[in-house]
PDB file of C-alpha atoms in Angstrom:
ATOM      1  CA  UNK Y   1       8.022  -2.430 -30.446  1.00 62.00           C
ATOM      2  CA  UNK Y   2       9.198  -0.325 -27.548  1.00 64.00           C
ATOM      3  CA  UNK Y   3      10.427  -2.338 -24.584  1.00 82.00           C
ATOM      4  CA  UNK Y   4      11.315  -1.233 -21.087  1.00 90.00           C
ATOM      5  CA  UNK Y   5      13.506  -3.620 -19.141  1.00 92.00           C
ATOM      6  CA  UNK Y   6      14.530  -3.444 -15.512  1.00 95.00           C
ATOM      7  CA  UNK Y   7      17.314  -5.113 -13.612  1.00 95.00           C
ATOM      8  CA  UNK Y   8      17.589  -6.799 -11.293  1.00 96.00           C
ATOM      9  CA  UNK Y   9      14.320  -8.699 -11.245  1.00 95.00           C
ATOM     10  CA  UNK Y  10      14.675  -9.372  -7.519  1.00 96.00           C
ATOM     11  CA  UNK Y  11      16.852  -7.900  -4.792  1.00 97.00           C
ATOM     12  CA  UNK Y  12      17.167  -8.906  -1.171  1.00 97.00           C
ATOM     13  CA  UNK Y  13      19.038  -6.498   1.091  1.00 97.00           C
ATOM     14  CA  UNK Y  14      19.699  -6.198   4.779  1.00 97.00           C
ATOM     15  CA  UNK Y  15      18.009  -3.261   6.415  1.00 97.00           C
ATOM     16  CA  UNK Y  16      20.369  -0.312   6.224  1.00 98.00           C
ATOM     17  CA  UNK Y  17      21.992  -1.388   2.959  1.00 98.00           C
ATOM     18  CA  UNK Y  18      21.600   0.585  -0.229  1.00 98.00           C
ATOM     19  CA  UNK Y  19      19.546  -0.553  -3.227  1.00 97.00           C
ATOM     20  CA  UNK Y  20      19.567   0.391  -6.893  1.00 98.00           C
ATOM     21  CA  UNK Y  21      17.295  -0.613  -9.758  1.00 98.00           C
ATOM     22  CA  UNK Y  22      18.028   0.164 -13.390  1.00 98.00           C
ATOM     23  CA  UNK Y  23      15.612   0.811 -16.211  1.00 97.00           C
ATOM     24  CA  UNK Y  24      16.544   0.561 -19.886  1.00 96.00           C
ATOM     25  CA  UNK Y  25      14.468   1.484 -22.910  1.00 93.00           C
ATOM     26  CA  UNK Y  26      14.978   0.330 -26.476  1.00 89.00           C
ATOM     27  CA  UNK Y  27      13.997   3.827 -27.665  1.00 91.00           C
ATOM     28  CA  UNK Y  28      14.642   7.405 -26.549  1.00 93.00           C
ATOM     29  CA  UNK Y  29      12.071   8.598 -24.035  1.00 93.00           C
ATOM     30  CA  UNK Y  30      10.560  12.050 -23.679  1.00 93.00           C
ATOM     31  CA  UNK Y  31      10.157  11.371 -19.982  1.00 95.00           C
ATOM     32  CA  UNK Y  32      10.150   8.519 -17.518  1.00 96.00           C
ATOM     33  CA  UNK Y  33       7.966   7.778 -14.513  1.00 96.00           C
ATOM     34  CA  UNK Y  34       8.600   5.656 -11.439  1.00 98.00           C
ATOM     35  CA  UNK Y  35       5.981   3.817  -9.403  1.00 98.00           C
ATOM     36  CA  UNK Y  36       6.060   1.712  -6.252  1.00 98.00           C
ATOM     37  CA  UNK Y  37       3.739  -1.202  -5.585  1.00 98.00           C
ATOM     38  CA  UNK Y  38       3.569  -2.618  -2.075  1.00 98.00           C
ATOM     39  CA  UNK Y  39       2.844  -6.353  -1.726  1.00 96.00           C
ATOM     40  CA  UNK Y  40      -0.859  -6.866  -2.369  1.00 95.00           C
ATOM     41  CA  UNK Y  41      -1.290  -3.215  -3.289  1.00 97.00           C
ATOM     42  CA  UNK Y  42      -1.521  -1.078  -6.366  1.00 98.00           C
ATOM     43  CA  UNK Y  43       1.117   1.018  -8.167  1.00 98.00           C
ATOM     44  CA  UNK Y  44       1.639   4.456  -6.654  1.00 98.00           C
ATOM     45  CA  UNK Y  45       3.326   7.243  -8.578  1.00 97.00           C
ATOM     46  CA  UNK Y  46       6.665   8.390  -7.197  1.00 98.00           C
ATOM     47  CA  UNK Y  47       8.138  10.832  -9.693  1.00 97.00           C
ATOM     48  CA  UNK Y  48       8.542  11.888 -13.318  1.00 96.00           C
ATOM     49  CA  UNK Y  49      11.860  12.846 -14.925  1.00 97.00           C
ATOM     50  CA  UNK Y  50      11.952  14.890 -18.112  1.00 96.00           C
ATOM     51  CA  UNK Y  51      15.369  16.389 -18.738  1.00 97.00           C
ATOM     52  CA  UNK Y  52      18.483  14.628 -19.974  1.00 97.00           C
ATOM     53  CA  UNK Y  53      20.781  13.900 -17.032  1.00 97.00           C
ATOM     54  CA  UNK Y  54      18.143  15.010 -14.527  1.00 97.00           C
ATOM     55  CA  UNK Y  55      18.599  13.955 -10.893  1.00 98.00           C
ATOM     56  CA  UNK Y  56      15.798  14.271  -8.342  1.00 98.00           C
ATOM     57  CA  UNK Y  57      15.760  13.310  -4.694  1.00 98.00           C
ATOM     58  CA  UNK Y  58      12.930  12.355  -2.375  1.00 97.00           C
ATOM     59  CA  UNK Y  59      14.351  11.825   1.105  1.00 97.00           C
ATOM     60  CA  UNK Y  60      16.368   8.575   0.796  1.00 98.00           C
ATOM     61  CA  UNK Y  61      15.357   8.003  -2.847  1.00 98.00           C
ATOM     62  CA  UNK Y  62      17.457   9.356  -5.724  1.00 98.00           C
ATOM     63  CA  UNK Y  63      16.161   9.186  -9.287  1.00 98.00           C
ATOM     64  CA  UNK Y  64      18.311   9.754 -12.351  1.00 98.00           C
ATOM     65  CA  UNK Y  65      17.525  10.069 -16.064  1.00 98.00           C
ATOM     66  CA  UNK Y  66      20.326   9.150 -18.430  1.00 97.00           C
ATOM     67  CA  UNK Y  67      22.003  11.643 -20.739  1.00 95.00           C
ATOM     68  CA  UNK Y  68      20.692   9.799 -23.792  1.00 95.00           C
ATOM     69  CA  UNK Y  69      17.213   9.547 -22.218  1.00 96.00           C
ATOM     70  CA  UNK Y  70      17.153   5.791 -22.747  1.00 95.00           C
ATOM     71  CA  UNK Y  71      17.879   4.711 -19.205  1.00 96.00           C
ATOM     72  CA  UNK Y  72      17.073   5.639 -15.661  1.00 98.00           C
ATOM     73  CA  UNK Y  73      17.882   4.512 -12.148  1.00 98.00           C
ATOM     74  CA  UNK Y  74      16.373   4.594  -8.696  1.00 98.00           C
ATOM     75  CA  UNK Y  75      18.711   4.440  -5.715  1.00 98.00           C
ATOM     76  CA  UNK Y  76      17.552   3.999  -2.129  1.00 98.00           C
ATOM     77  CA  UNK Y  77      20.004   4.866   0.626  1.00 98.00           C
ATOM     78  CA  UNK Y  78      19.888   2.931   3.879  1.00 98.00           C
ATOM     79  CA  UNK Y  79      16.839   0.813   3.122  1.00 98.00           C
ATOM     80  CA  UNK Y  80      14.087   0.380   5.667  1.00 97.00           C
ATOM     81  CA  UNK Y  81      11.434  -2.319   5.947  1.00 96.00           C
ATOM     82  CA  UNK Y  82       8.917   0.214   4.647  1.00 97.00           C
ATOM     83  CA  UNK Y  83      10.769   0.221   1.303  1.00 98.00           C
ATOM     84  CA  UNK Y  84       9.600  -3.330   0.559  1.00 98.00           C
ATOM     85  CA  UNK Y  85       7.711  -3.634  -2.705  1.00 98.00           C
ATOM     86  CA  UNK Y  86       8.110  -3.671  -6.461  1.00 97.00           C
ATOM     87  CA  UNK Y  87       9.502  -0.630  -8.223  1.00 98.00           C
ATOM     88  CA  UNK Y  88       8.434   0.031 -11.801  1.00 97.00           C
ATOM     89  CA  UNK Y  89       9.644   2.501 -14.348  1.00 97.00           C
ATOM     90  CA  UNK Y  90       7.279   3.521 -17.137  1.00 96.00           C
ATOM     91  CA  UNK Y  91       8.060   5.138 -20.456  1.00 93.00           C
ATOM     92  CA  UNK Y  92       5.593   6.900 -22.729  1.00 91.00           C
ATOM     93  CA  UNK Y  93       4.449   5.550 -26.040  1.00 87.00           C
ATOM     94  CA  UNK Y  94       2.628   8.524 -27.458  1.00 81.00           C
ATOM     95  CA  UNK Y  95       1.334  11.261 -25.200  1.00 75.00           C
ATOM     96  CA  UNK Y  96      -0.815   9.471 -22.666  1.00 83.00           C
ATOM     97  CA  UNK Y  97       0.041   5.796 -23.011  1.00 89.00           C
ATOM     98  CA  UNK Y  98       2.821   4.415 -20.824  1.00 92.00           C
ATOM     99  CA  UNK Y  99       4.658   1.112 -21.103  1.00 92.00           C
ATOM    100  CA  UNK Y 100       5.638  -0.279 -17.722  1.00 94.00           C
ATOM    101  CA  UNK Y 101       8.954  -1.953 -17.106  1.00 94.00           C
ATOM    102  CA  UNK Y 102       9.309  -5.468 -15.823  1.00 92.00           C
ATOM    103  CA  UNK Y 103       9.763  -4.250 -12.261  1.00 95.00           C
ATOM    104  CA  UNK Y 104      12.291  -4.916  -9.499  1.00 97.00           C
ATOM    105  CA  UNK Y 105      10.995  -6.646  -6.400  1.00 97.00           C
ATOM    106  CA  UNK Y 106      12.780  -5.465  -3.267  1.00 98.00           C
ATOM    107  CA  UNK Y 107      12.837  -7.398  -0.016  1.00 98.00           C
ATOM    108  CA  UNK Y 108      14.383  -5.861   3.053  1.00 97.00           C
ATOM    109  CA  UNK Y 109      15.570  -8.190   5.786  1.00 95.00           C
ATOM    110  CA  UNK Y 110      15.365  -6.753   9.279  1.00 90.00           C
TER     111      UNK Y 110
ATOM    112  CA  UNK B   1     -11.523  12.328  -2.760  1.00 65.00           C
ATOM    113  CA  UNK B   2     -12.067   8.580  -2.454  1.00 82.00           C
ATOM    114  CA  UNK B   3      -9.606   7.760  -5.198  1.00 96.00           C
ATOM    115  CA  UNK B   4     -10.254   5.311  -8.011  1.00 98.00           C
ATOM    116  CA  UNK B   5     -12.856   2.753  -6.983  1.00 98.00           C
ATOM    117  CA  UNK B   6     -12.984  -0.755  -8.397  1.00 98.00           C
ATOM    118  CA  UNK B   7     -15.431  -3.564  -7.831  1.00 97.00           C
ATOM    119  CA  UNK B   8     -15.476  -6.346  -7.061  1.00 98.00           C
ATOM    120  CA  UNK B   9     -12.153  -6.643  -5.240  1.00 98.00           C
ATOM    121  CA  UNK B  10     -12.107 -10.394  -5.748  1.00 98.00           C
ATOM    122  CA  UNK B  11     -13.915 -12.519  -8.302  1.00 98.00           C
ATOM    123  CA  UNK B  12     -13.852 -16.273  -8.650  1.00 98.00           C
ATOM    124  CA  UNK B  13     -15.693 -17.727 -11.599  1.00 97.00           C
ATOM    125  CA  UNK B  14     -15.806 -20.839 -13.692  1.00 97.00           C
ATOM    126  CA  UNK B  15     -14.456 -21.096 -17.175  1.00 97.00           C
ATOM    127  CA  UNK B  16     -17.003 -20.002 -19.753  1.00 97.00           C
ATOM    128  CA  UNK B  17     -18.784 -17.536 -17.493  1.00 98.00           C
ATOM    129  CA  UNK B  18     -19.081 -13.837 -18.197  1.00 98.00           C
ATOM    130  CA  UNK B  19     -17.132 -11.518 -15.918  1.00 98.00           C
ATOM    131  CA  UNK B  20     -17.687  -7.789 -15.543  1.00 98.00           C
ATOM    132  CA  UNK B  21     -15.223  -5.562 -13.736  1.00 98.00           C
ATOM    133  CA  UNK B  22     -16.198  -2.043 -12.742  1.00 98.00           C
ATOM    134  CA  UNK B  23     -14.315   1.191 -12.245  1.00 98.00           C
ATOM    135  CA  UNK B  24     -15.158   4.675 -11.022  1.00 98.00           C
ATOM    136  CA  UNK B  25     -12.361   7.123 -11.853  1.00 98.00           C
ATOM    137  CA  UNK B  26     -11.440  10.182  -9.837  1.00 97.00           C
ATOM    138  CA  UNK B  27     -13.848  13.004 -10.570  1.00 95.00           C
ATOM    139  CA  UNK B  28     -12.468  15.423 -13.130  1.00 94.00           C
ATOM    140  CA  UNK B  29      -9.969  13.007 -14.630  1.00 95.00           C
ATOM    141  CA  UNK B  30     -10.229  12.866 -18.410  1.00 94.00           C
ATOM    142  CA  UNK B  31      -8.284   9.667 -18.983  1.00 96.00           C
ATOM    143  CA  UNK B  32      -9.081   6.163 -17.839  1.00 97.00           C
ATOM    144  CA  UNK B  33      -6.831   3.136 -18.264  1.00 97.00           C
ATOM    145  CA  UNK B  34      -7.376  -0.593 -17.806  1.00 98.00           C
ATOM    146  CA  UNK B  35      -4.332  -2.732 -16.966  1.00 98.00           C
ATOM    147  CA  UNK B  36      -3.797  -6.422 -16.361  1.00 97.00           C
ATOM    148  CA  UNK B  37      -1.029  -7.691 -14.085  1.00 97.00           C
ATOM    149  CA  UNK B  38       0.355 -11.232 -14.031  1.00 96.00           C
ATOM    150  CA  UNK B  39       3.641 -12.702 -12.891  1.00 92.00           C
ATOM    151  CA  UNK B  40       4.472 -13.837 -16.403  1.00 90.00           C
ATOM    152  CA  UNK B  41       3.567 -10.714 -18.375  1.00 90.00           C
ATOM    153  CA  UNK B  42       3.889  -7.954 -15.792  1.00 92.00           C
ATOM    154  CA  UNK B  43       1.704  -4.858 -15.980  1.00 95.00           C
ATOM    155  CA  UNK B  44       0.051  -4.580 -19.390  1.00 94.00           C
ATOM    156  CA  UNK B  45      -2.098  -1.751 -20.697  1.00 95.00           C
ATOM    157  CA  UNK B  46      -5.275  -3.152 -22.207  1.00 96.00           C
ATOM    158  CA  UNK B  47      -7.171  -0.041 -23.295  1.00 96.00           C
ATOM    159  CA  UNK B  48      -7.522   3.620 -22.469  1.00 96.00           C
ATOM    160  CA  UNK B  49     -10.253   6.212 -22.841  1.00 97.00           C
ATOM    161  CA  UNK B  50     -10.225   9.980 -23.207  1.00 96.00           C
ATOM    162  CA  UNK B  51     -13.448  11.790 -22.371  1.00 95.00           C
ATOM    163  CA  UNK B  52     -15.286   8.456 -22.456  1.00 96.00           C
ATOM    164  CA  UNK B  53     -14.043   7.589 -25.962  1.00 96.00           C
ATOM    165  CA  UNK B  54     -11.773   4.558 -26.470  1.00 96.00           C
ATOM    166  CA  UNK B  55      -8.477   5.815 -27.885  1.00 94.00           C
ATOM    167  CA  UNK B  56      -6.230   2.764 -27.989  1.00 93.00           C
ATOM    168  CA  UNK B  57      -7.404  -0.815 -27.520  1.00 94.00           C
ATOM    169  CA  UNK B  58      -4.355  -2.464 -29.062  1.00 92.00           C
ATOM    170  CA  UNK B  59      -3.582  -4.187 -25.777  1.00 92.00           C
ATOM    171  CA  UNK B  60      -6.906  -6.002 -25.559  1.00 95.00           C
ATOM    172  CA  UNK B  61      -5.888  -9.649 -25.882  1.00 88.00           C
ATOM    173  CA  UNK B  62      -8.760 -10.893 -28.010  1.00 85.00           C
ATOM    174  CA  UNK B  63     -12.405 -10.500 -28.882  1.00 91.00           C
ATOM    175  CA  UNK B  64     -13.476 -12.035 -25.607  1.00 96.00           C
ATOM    176  CA  UNK B  65     -12.481  -8.760 -23.943  1.00 97.00           C
ATOM    177  CA  UNK B  66     -14.514  -5.589 -24.278  1.00 97.00           C
ATOM    178  CA  UNK B  67     -14.528  -2.279 -22.420  1.00 98.00           C
ATOM    179  CA  UNK B  68     -17.003   0.549 -22.238  1.00 97.00           C
ATOM    180  CA  UNK B  69     -17.206   3.952 -20.647  1.00 98.00           C
ATOM    181  CA  UNK B  70     -20.826   5.120 -20.838  1.00 97.00           C
ATOM    182  CA  UNK B  71     -20.114   8.270 -18.815  1.00 96.00           C
ATOM    183  CA  UNK B  72     -17.300  10.142 -17.105  1.00 95.00           C
ATOM    184  CA  UNK B  73     -17.758   8.350 -13.817  1.00 96.00           C
ATOM    185  CA  UNK B  74     -18.048   4.709 -14.830  1.00 97.00           C
ATOM    186  CA  UNK B  75     -16.258   2.117 -16.919  1.00 98.00           C
ATOM    187  CA  UNK B  76     -16.542  -1.638 -17.325  1.00 98.00           C
ATOM    188  CA  UNK B  77     -14.241  -4.343 -18.560  1.00 98.00           C
ATOM    189  CA  UNK B  78     -16.045  -7.466 -19.654  1.00 98.00           C
ATOM    190  CA  UNK B  79     -14.670 -10.911 -20.412  1.00 98.00           C
ATOM    191  CA  UNK B  80     -16.996 -13.312 -22.202  1.00 97.00           C
ATOM    192  CA  UNK B  81     -16.404 -16.212 -22.095  1.00 97.00           C
ATOM    193  CA  UNK B  82     -13.719 -16.277 -19.403  1.00 97.00           C
ATOM    194  CA  UNK B  83     -10.796 -18.710 -19.508  1.00 97.00           C
ATOM    195  CA  UNK B  84      -8.314 -19.809 -16.814  1.00 97.00           C
ATOM    196  CA  UNK B  85      -5.538 -17.839 -18.530  1.00 96.00           C
ATOM    197  CA  UNK B  86      -7.511 -14.665 -17.826  1.00 97.00           C
ATOM    198  CA  UNK B  87      -6.723 -15.054 -14.129  1.00 98.00           C
ATOM    199  CA  UNK B  88      -4.875 -11.904 -13.101  1.00 98.00           C
ATOM    200  CA  UNK B  89      -5.211  -8.671 -11.174  1.00 98.00           C
ATOM    201  CA  UNK B  90      -6.997  -6.030 -13.228  1.00 98.00           C
ATOM    202  CA  UNK B  91      -6.283  -2.409 -12.394  1.00 98.00           C
ATOM    203  CA  UNK B  92      -8.125   0.685 -13.428  1.00 98.00           C
ATOM    204  CA  UNK B  93      -6.258   4.007 -13.375  1.00 98.00           C
ATOM    205  CA  UNK B  94      -7.205   7.582 -14.146  1.00 97.00           C
ATOM    206  CA  UNK B  95      -5.411  10.858 -14.705  1.00 95.00           C
ATOM    207  CA  UNK B  96      -6.244  14.430 -15.595  1.00 92.00           C
ATOM    208  CA  UNK B  97      -5.271  15.888 -18.965  1.00 89.00           C
ATOM    209  CA  UNK B  98      -3.078  18.491 -17.268  1.00 87.00           C
ATOM    210  CA  UNK B  99      -0.251  18.106 -14.790  1.00 82.00           C
ATOM    211  CA  UNK B 100       2.735  15.807 -14.591  1.00 81.00           C
ATOM    212  CA  UNK B 101       1.057  12.760 -16.063  1.00 85.00           C
ATOM    213  CA  UNK B 102       0.701  10.817 -12.849  1.00 93.00           C
ATOM    214  CA  UNK B 103      -1.714   7.911 -13.064  1.00 96.00           C
ATOM    215  CA  UNK B 104      -3.835   7.116 -10.030  1.00 97.00           C
ATOM    216  CA  UNK B 105      -4.460   3.404  -9.719  1.00 98.00           C
ATOM    217  CA  UNK B 106      -7.420   1.724  -8.098  1.00 98.00           C
ATOM    218  CA  UNK B 107      -7.016  -1.164  -5.646  1.00 98.00           C
ATOM    219  CA  UNK B 108      -7.503  -3.732  -8.395  1.00 98.00           C
ATOM    220  CA  UNK B 109      -9.762  -6.727  -8.945  1.00 98.00           C
ATOM    221  CA  UNK B 110      -8.207 -10.138  -8.430  1.00 98.00           C
ATOM    222  CA  UNK B 111      -9.842 -12.474 -10.933  1.00 98.00           C
ATOM    223  CA  UNK B 112      -9.567 -16.234 -10.666  1.00 98.00           C
ATOM    224  CA  UNK B 113     -11.064 -18.376 -13.407  1.00 98.00           C
ATOM    225  CA  UNK B 114     -11.271 -22.064 -12.564  1.00 97.00           C
TER     226      UNK B 114
END
């Protein structure tokens, strides 16, 4: 069945360093969503990408959808301690059902 | 809006006991999802409803799990009998039928079965 893998599983960075997490699907996706989960919290929606090659920015966060619509990335510039958490991508299986990736846990060292 | 509400926030029970988790979705949202999160298996979709009707329960692990949505503002996930391997955080999420497709998650219920 459809799988959504993310790498790396964990990432520790010094505050101010950049961070990137990659999401790869075994099948072509109609869209991809990204969520952030703070430690002890719940997933919170960040963004949805739909178009092949699409790039969207939210302040220090840059999201990209691959040309083949099978991969995506999230890049954070100059990380801050508030960026700590686990970042998930999610790909649709059908119209309303989403399969969540394995997640990348980010720790930011002050 | 208060967001998605889940209760209880924490539940500790003994193996063999029945556990009922509760969820109140955001008013006006047509879709409700139940997820389970563990370190080993990540975030798994168990079941989802549309307009109170179960649409896909293929993620429900076994017959010990059941979910209901008697009305638009309430859903339950029941485990009977519970087992230690059911220990996890259970999230409820809801979304409207229109819009981007963003799911709004509740705070979760942390279940520990001893």
